[in-house]
CSV table of C-alpha atoms and ligand atoms in Angstrom, one decimal:
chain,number,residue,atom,x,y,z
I,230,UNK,CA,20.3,11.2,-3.7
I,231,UNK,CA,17.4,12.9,-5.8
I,232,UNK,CA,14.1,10.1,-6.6
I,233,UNK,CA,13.4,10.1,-9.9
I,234,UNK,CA,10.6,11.5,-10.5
I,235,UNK,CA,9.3,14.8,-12.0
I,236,UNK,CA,6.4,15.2,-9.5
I,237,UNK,CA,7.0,14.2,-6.4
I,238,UNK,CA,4.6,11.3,-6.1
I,239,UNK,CA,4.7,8.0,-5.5
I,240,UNK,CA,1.7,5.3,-5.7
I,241,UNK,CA,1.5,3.1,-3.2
I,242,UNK,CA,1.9,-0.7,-3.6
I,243,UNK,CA,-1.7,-1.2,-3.0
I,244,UNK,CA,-1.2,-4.7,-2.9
I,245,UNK,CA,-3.4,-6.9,-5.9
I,246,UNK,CA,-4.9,-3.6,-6.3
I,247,UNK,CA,-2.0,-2.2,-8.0
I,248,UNK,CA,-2.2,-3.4,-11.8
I,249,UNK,CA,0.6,-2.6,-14.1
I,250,UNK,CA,-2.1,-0.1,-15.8
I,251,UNK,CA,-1.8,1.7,-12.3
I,252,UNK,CA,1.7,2.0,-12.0
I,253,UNK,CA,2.7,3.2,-16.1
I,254,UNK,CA,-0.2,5.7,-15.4
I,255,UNK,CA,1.2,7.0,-12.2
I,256,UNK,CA,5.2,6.9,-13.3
I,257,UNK,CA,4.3,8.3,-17.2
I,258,UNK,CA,2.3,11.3,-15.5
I,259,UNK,CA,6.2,12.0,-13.9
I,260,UNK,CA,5.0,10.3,-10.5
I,261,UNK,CA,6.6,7.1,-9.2
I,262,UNK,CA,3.9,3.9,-9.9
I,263,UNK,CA,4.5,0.8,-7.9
I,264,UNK,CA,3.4,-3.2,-7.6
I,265,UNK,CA,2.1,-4.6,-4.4
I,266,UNK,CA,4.4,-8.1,-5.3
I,267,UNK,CA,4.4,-9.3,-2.0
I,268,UNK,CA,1.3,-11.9,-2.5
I,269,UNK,CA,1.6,-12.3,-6.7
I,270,UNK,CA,2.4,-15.5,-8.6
I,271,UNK,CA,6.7,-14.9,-9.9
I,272,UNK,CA,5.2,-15.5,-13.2
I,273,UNK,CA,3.1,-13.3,-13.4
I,274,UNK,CA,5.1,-11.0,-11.4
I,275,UNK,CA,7.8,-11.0,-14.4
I,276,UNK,CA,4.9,-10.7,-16.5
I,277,UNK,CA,3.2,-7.7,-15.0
I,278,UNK,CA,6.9,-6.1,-14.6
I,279,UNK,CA,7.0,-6.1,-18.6
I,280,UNK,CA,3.5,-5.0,-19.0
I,281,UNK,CA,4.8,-1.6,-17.7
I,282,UNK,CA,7.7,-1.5,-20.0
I,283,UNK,CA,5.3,-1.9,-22.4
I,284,UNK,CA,3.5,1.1,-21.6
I,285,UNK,CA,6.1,3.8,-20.0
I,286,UNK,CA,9.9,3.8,-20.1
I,287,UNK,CA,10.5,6.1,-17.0
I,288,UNK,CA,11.4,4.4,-13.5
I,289,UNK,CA,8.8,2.7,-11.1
I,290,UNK,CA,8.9,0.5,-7.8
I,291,UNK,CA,8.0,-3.1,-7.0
I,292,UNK,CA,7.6,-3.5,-3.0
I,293,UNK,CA,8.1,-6.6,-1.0
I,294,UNK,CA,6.7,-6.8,2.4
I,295,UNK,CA,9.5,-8.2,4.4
I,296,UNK,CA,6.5,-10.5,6.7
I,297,UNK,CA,6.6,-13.0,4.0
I,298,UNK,CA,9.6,-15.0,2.6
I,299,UNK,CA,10.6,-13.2,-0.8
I,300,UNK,CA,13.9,-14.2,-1.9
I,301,UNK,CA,12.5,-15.8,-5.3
I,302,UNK,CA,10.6,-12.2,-5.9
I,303,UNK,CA,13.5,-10.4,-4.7
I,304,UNK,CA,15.6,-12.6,-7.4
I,305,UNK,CA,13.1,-11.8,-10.0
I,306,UNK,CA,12.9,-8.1,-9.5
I,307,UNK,CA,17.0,-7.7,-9.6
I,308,UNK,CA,16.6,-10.3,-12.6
I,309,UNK,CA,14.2,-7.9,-14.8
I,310,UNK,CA,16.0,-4.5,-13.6
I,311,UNK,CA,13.6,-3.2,-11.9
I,312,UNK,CA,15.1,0.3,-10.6
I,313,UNK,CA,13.2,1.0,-7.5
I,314,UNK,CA,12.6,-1.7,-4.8
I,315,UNK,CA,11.0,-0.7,-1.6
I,316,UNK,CA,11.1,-3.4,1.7
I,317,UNK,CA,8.4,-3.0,4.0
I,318,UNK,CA,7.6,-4.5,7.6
I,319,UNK,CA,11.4,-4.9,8.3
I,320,UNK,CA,14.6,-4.6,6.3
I,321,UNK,CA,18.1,-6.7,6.5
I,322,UNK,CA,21.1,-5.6,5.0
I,323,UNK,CA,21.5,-8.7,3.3
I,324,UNK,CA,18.7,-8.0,0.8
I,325,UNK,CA,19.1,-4.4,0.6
I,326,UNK,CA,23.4,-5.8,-0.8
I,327,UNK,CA,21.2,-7.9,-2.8
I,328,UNK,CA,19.3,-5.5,-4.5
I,329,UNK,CA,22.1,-2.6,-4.8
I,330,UNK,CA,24.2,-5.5,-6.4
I,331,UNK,CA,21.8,-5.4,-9.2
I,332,UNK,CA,22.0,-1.6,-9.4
I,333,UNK,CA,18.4,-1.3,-7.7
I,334,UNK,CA,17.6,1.6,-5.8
I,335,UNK,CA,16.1,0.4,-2.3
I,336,UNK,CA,13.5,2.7,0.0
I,337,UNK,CA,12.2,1.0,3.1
I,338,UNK,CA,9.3,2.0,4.9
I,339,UNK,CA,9.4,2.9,8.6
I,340,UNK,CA,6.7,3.3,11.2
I,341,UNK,CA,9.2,4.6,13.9
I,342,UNK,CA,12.4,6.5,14.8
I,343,UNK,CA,13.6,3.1,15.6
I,344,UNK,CA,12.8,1.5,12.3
I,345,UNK,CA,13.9,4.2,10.4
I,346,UNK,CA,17.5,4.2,11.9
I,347,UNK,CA,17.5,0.2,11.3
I,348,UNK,CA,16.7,0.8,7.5
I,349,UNK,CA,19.6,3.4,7.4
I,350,UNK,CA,22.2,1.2,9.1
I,351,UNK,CA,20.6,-1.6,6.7
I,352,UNK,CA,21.9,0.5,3.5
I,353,UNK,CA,18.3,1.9,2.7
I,354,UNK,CA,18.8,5.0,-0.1
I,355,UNK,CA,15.7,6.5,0.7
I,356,UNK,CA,13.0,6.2,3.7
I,357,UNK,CA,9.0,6.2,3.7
I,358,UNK,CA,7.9,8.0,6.9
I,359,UNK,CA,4.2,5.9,7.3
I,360,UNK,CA,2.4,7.4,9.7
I,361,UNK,CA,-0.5,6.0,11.9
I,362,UNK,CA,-3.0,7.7,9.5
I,363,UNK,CA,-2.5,5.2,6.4
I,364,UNK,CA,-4.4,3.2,4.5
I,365,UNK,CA,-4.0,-0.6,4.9
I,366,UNK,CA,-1.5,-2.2,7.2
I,367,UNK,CA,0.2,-0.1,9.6
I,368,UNK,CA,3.3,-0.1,11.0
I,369,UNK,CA,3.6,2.0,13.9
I,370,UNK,CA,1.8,4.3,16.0
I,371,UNK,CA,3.0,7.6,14.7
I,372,UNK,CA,1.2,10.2,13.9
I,373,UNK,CA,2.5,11.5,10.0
I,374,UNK,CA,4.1,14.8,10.9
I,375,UNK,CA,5.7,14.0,14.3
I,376,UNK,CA,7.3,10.7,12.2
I,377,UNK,CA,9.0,12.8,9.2
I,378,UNK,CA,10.3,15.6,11.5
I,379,UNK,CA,11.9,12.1,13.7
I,380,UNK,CA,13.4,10.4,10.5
I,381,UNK,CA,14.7,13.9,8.9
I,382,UNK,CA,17.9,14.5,8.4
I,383,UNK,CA,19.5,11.7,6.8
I,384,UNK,CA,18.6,9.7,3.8
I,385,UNK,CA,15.2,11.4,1.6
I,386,UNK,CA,12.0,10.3,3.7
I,387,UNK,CA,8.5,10.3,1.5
I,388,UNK,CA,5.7,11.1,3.9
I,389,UNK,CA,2.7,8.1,3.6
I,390,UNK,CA,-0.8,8.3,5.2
I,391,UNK,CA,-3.6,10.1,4.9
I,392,UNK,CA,-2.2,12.2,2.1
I,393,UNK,CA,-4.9,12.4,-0.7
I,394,UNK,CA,-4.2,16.3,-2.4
I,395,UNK,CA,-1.7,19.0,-2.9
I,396,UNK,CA,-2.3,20.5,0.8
I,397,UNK,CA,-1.2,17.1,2.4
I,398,UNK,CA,1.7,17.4,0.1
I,399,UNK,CA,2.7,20.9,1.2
I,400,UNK,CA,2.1,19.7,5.0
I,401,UNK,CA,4.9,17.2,4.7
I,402,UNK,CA,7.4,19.2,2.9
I,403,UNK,CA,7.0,21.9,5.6
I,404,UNK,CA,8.1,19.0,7.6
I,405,UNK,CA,11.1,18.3,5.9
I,406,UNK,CA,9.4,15.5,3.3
I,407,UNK,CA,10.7,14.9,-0.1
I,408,UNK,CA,7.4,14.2,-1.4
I,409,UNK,CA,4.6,11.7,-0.7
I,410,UNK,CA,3.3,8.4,-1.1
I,411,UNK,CA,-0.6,8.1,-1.7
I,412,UNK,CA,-2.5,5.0,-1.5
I,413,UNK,CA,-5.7,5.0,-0.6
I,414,UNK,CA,-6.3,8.3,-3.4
I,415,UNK,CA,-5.3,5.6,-5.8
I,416,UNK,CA,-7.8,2.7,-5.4
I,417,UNK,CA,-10.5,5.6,-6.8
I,418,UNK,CA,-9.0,4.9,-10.5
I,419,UNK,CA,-10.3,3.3,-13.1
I,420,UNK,CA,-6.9,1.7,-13.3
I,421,UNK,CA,-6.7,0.0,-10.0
I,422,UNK,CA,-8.2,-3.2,-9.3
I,423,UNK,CA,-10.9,-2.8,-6.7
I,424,UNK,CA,-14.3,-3.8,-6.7
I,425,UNK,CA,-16.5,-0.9,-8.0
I,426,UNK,CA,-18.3,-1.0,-4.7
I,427,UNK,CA,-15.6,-0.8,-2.4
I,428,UNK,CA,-14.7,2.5,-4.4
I,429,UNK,CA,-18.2,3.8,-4.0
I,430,UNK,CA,-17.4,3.8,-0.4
I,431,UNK,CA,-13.9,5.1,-0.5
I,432,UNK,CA,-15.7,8.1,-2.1
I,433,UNK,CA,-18.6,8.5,0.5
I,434,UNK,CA,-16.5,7.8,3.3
I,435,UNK,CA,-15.4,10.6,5.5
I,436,UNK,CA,-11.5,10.0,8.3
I,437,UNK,CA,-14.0,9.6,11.3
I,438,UNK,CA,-15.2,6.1,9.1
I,439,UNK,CA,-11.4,4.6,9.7
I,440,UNK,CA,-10.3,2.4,12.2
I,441,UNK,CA,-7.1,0.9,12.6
I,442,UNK,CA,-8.0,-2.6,14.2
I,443,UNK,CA,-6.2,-6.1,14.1
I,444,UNK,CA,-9.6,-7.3,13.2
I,445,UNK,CA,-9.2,-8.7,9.4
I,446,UNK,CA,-6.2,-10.9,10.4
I,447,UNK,CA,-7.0,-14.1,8.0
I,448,UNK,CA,-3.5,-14.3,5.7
I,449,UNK,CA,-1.5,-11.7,8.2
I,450,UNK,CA,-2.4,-12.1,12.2
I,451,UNK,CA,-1.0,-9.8,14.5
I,452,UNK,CA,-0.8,-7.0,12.0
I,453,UNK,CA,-2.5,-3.6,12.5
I,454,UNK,CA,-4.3,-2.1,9.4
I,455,UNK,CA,-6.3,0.9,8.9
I,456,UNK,CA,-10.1,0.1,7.2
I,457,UNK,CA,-13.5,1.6,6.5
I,458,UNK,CA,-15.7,0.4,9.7
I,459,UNK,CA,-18.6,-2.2,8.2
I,460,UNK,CA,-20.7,-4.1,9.2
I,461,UNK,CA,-18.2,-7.0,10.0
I,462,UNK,CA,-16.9,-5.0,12.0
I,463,UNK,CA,-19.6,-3.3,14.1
I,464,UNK,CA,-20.8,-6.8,14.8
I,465,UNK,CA,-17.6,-7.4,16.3
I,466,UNK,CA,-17.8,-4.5,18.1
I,467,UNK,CA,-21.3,-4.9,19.4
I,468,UNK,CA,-20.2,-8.6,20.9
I,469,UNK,CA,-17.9,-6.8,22.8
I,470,UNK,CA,-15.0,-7.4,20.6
I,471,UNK,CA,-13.9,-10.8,20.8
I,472,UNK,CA,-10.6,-12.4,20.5
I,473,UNK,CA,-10.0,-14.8,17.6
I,474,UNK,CA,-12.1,-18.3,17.5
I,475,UNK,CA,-14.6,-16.6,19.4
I,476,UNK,CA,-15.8,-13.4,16.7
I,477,UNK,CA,-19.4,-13.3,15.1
I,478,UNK,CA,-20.1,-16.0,12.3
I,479,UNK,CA,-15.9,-16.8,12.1
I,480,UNK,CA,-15.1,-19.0,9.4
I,481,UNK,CA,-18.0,-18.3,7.0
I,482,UNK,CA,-17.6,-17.4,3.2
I,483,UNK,CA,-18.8,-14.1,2.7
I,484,UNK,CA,-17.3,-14.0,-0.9
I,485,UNK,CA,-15.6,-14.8,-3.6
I,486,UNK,CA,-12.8,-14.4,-6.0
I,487,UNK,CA,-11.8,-15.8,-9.0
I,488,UNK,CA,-13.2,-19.1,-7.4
I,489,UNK,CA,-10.8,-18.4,-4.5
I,490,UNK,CA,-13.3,-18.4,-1.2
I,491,UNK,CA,-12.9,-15.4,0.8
I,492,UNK,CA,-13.8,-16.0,4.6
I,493,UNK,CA,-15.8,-13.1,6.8
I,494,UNK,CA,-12.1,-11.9,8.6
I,495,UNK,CA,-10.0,-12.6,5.5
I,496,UNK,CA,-7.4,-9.5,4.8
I,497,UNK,CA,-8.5,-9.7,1.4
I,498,UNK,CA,-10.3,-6.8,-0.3
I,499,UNK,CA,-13.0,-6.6,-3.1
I,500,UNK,CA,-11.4,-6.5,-6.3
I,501,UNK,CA,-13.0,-6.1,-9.7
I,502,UNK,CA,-13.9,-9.9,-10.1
I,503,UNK,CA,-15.1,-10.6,-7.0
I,504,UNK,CA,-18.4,-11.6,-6.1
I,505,UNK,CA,-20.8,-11.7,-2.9
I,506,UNK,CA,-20.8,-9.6,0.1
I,507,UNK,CA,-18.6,-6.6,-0.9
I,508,UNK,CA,-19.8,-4.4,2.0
I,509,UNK,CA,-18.5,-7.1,4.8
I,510,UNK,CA,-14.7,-8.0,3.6
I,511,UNK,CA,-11.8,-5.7,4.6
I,512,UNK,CA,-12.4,-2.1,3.1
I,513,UNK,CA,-8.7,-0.7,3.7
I,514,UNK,CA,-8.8,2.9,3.8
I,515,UNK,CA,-6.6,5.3,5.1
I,516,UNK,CA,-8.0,9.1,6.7
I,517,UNK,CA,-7.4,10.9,3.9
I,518,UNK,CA,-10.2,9.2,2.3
I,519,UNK,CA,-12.4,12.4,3.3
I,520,UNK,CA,-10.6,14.1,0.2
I,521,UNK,CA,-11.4,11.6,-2.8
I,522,UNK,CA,-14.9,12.9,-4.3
I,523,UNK,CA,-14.5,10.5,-7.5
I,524,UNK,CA,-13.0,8.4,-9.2
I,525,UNK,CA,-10.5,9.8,-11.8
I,526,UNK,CA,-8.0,8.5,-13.9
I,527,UNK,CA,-4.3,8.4,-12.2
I,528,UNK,CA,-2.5,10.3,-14.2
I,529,UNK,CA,-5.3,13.5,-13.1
I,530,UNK,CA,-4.5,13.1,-9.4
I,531,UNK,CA,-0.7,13.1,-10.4
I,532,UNK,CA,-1.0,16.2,-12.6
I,533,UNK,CA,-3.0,18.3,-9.6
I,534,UNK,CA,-0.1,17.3,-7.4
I,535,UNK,CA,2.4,18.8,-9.5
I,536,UNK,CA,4.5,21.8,-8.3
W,125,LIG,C1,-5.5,-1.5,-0.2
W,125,LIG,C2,-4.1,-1.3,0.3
W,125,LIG,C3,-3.1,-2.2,0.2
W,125,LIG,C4,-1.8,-2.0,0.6
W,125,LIG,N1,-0.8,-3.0,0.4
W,125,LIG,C5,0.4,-2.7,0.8
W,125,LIG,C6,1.5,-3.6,0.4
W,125,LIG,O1,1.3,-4.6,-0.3
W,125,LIG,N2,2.8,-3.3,0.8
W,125,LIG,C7,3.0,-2.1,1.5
W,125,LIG,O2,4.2,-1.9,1.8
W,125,LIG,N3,2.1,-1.3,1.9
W,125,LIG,C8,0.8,-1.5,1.5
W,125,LIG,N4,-0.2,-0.6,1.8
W,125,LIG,C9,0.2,0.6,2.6
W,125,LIG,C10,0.7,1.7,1.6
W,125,LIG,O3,2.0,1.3,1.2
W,125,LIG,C11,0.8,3.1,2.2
W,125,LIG,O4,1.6,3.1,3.4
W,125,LIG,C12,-0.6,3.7,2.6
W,125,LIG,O5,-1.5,3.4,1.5
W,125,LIG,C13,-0.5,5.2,2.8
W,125,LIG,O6,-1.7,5.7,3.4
W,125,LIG,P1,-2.9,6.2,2.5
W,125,LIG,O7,-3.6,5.0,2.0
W,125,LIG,O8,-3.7,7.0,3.5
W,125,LIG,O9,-2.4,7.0,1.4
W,125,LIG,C14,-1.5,-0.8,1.3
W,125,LIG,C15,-2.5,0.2,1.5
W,125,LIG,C16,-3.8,0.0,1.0
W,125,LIG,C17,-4.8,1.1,1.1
């Protein structure tokens, strides 16, 4: 089984941050563009699902995050024909019937050798090797390499984390990688939805500013994710790390968006209309982030990854 795709690129569902815009730019430059559905409205799931018809006719993803229920978006998705659905943070075979039923591809990320076997037996097509480097919330503990050379072999694995250029692209098809998934290079476009501040830092920040912590748990506890280190969480750090209930100035508002209030550990990050403390909410970021020197438009990064 071959990904469609002409360059062997695929743009992370970068939750919210992944507009319609982002995902046409990606898949029209010959890249595979994606929604991050697993939080969005059905309505305006089907709506944003259209808006990149509108714009490109070649394939792209929508990912569900398998921590949440999402049988109605599931539903939706096979309803609209979307071709490409990836399941993250577990898979069933139930769903993955589901989705080949209505003629969907279906990749499922993996943070393990372990995971990456279930996904198979599950009736995965393809697998996403995501390594311990990435961007966001983190499934295993893996480092990127050592993961794709464990889940080779079988089904086409995309290599995620800490890919941001055409090296890291060469690195993991040495290792036996299909191609790549790149998220964190994608929030510094003028197509993604982030606040421009929080891109300002993506493009100052150097690996060594990454963490991967359990620290912005509001929405999602117990999950790990990779961020930029701020000043929420050096305060943290300097109170000697506190469990939950008992961390600096828990509970406040430290912004706000689109009237939603967003509390000082919410896993929520800046986007465009949001307003208040950028600096302190959760700056995902994955250690690749030492590569991005601008912001460009998508469909740039795609073309320099191109064989
Ligand atoms: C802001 C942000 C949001 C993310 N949201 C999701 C998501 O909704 N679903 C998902 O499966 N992965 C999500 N991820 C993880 C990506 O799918 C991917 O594994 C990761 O971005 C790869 O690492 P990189 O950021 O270093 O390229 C997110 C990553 C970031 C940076």
């Amino acid at each position: 089984m071959a990904l469609p795709w002409t360059v062997p690129v695929m743009q992370a569902p970068v939750g919210p941050a992944a507009t319609p815009e982002l995902a046409a730019a990606v898949s029209e430059a010959g890249g595979l563009g994606s929604l991050g559905a697993s939080w969005t409205e059905p309505k305006v799931l089907r709506e944003q699902i259209r808006a990149i018809r509108r714009r490109t006719d070649r394939p792209f993803f929508v990912n569900l995050v398998l921590s949440f229920d999402q049988e109605e978006r599931l539903e939706l998705v096979c309803e609209e024909g979307v071709p490409i659905v990836s399941f993250s943070w577990g898979v069933e075979a139930r769903l993955v019937e589901r989705a080949h039923a209505a003629g969907c591809l279906v990749v499922a990320q993996a943070g393990s050798a372990a995971e990456g076997r279930a996904a198979v037996d599950a009736g995965a097509d393809a697998l996403i090797a995501q390594g311990v480097e990435a961007g966001g919330h983190v499934e295993g503990e893996t480092p990127l390499v050592e993961l794709v050379r464990q889940l080779h072999g079988g089904v086409p694995v995309v290599a995620a984390g800490g890919i941001a250029d055409a090296d890291g692209l060469r690195r993991a098809q040495a290792a036996g990688a299909a191609g790549v998934v790149m998220g964190t290079r994608f929030l510094a476009t003028p197509e993604a939805d982030i606040h421009a501040g929080y891109a300002e830092r993506l493009v100052a920040a150097g690996p060594d500013d990454t963490v991967r912590t359990f620290l912005f748990d509001g929405g999602w506890p117990g999950a790990a994710h990779r961020v930029l280190r701020n000043s929420t969480y050096r305060a943290w750090e300097a109170a000697g790390s506190p469990e939950p209930g008992e961390r600096p100035n828990e509970g406040e508002t430290v912004a706000e968006t689109d009237g939603v209030p967003i509390a000082r550990y919410a896993a929520d990050e800046p986007r465009r209309s949001t307003t208040g403390d950028i600096e302190a909410m959760c700056l995902y970021a994955g250690r690749g982030v030492g590569l991005i020197t601008s912001v460009e438009p998508a469909a740039e990064i795609v073309a320099r990854m191109a064989p």
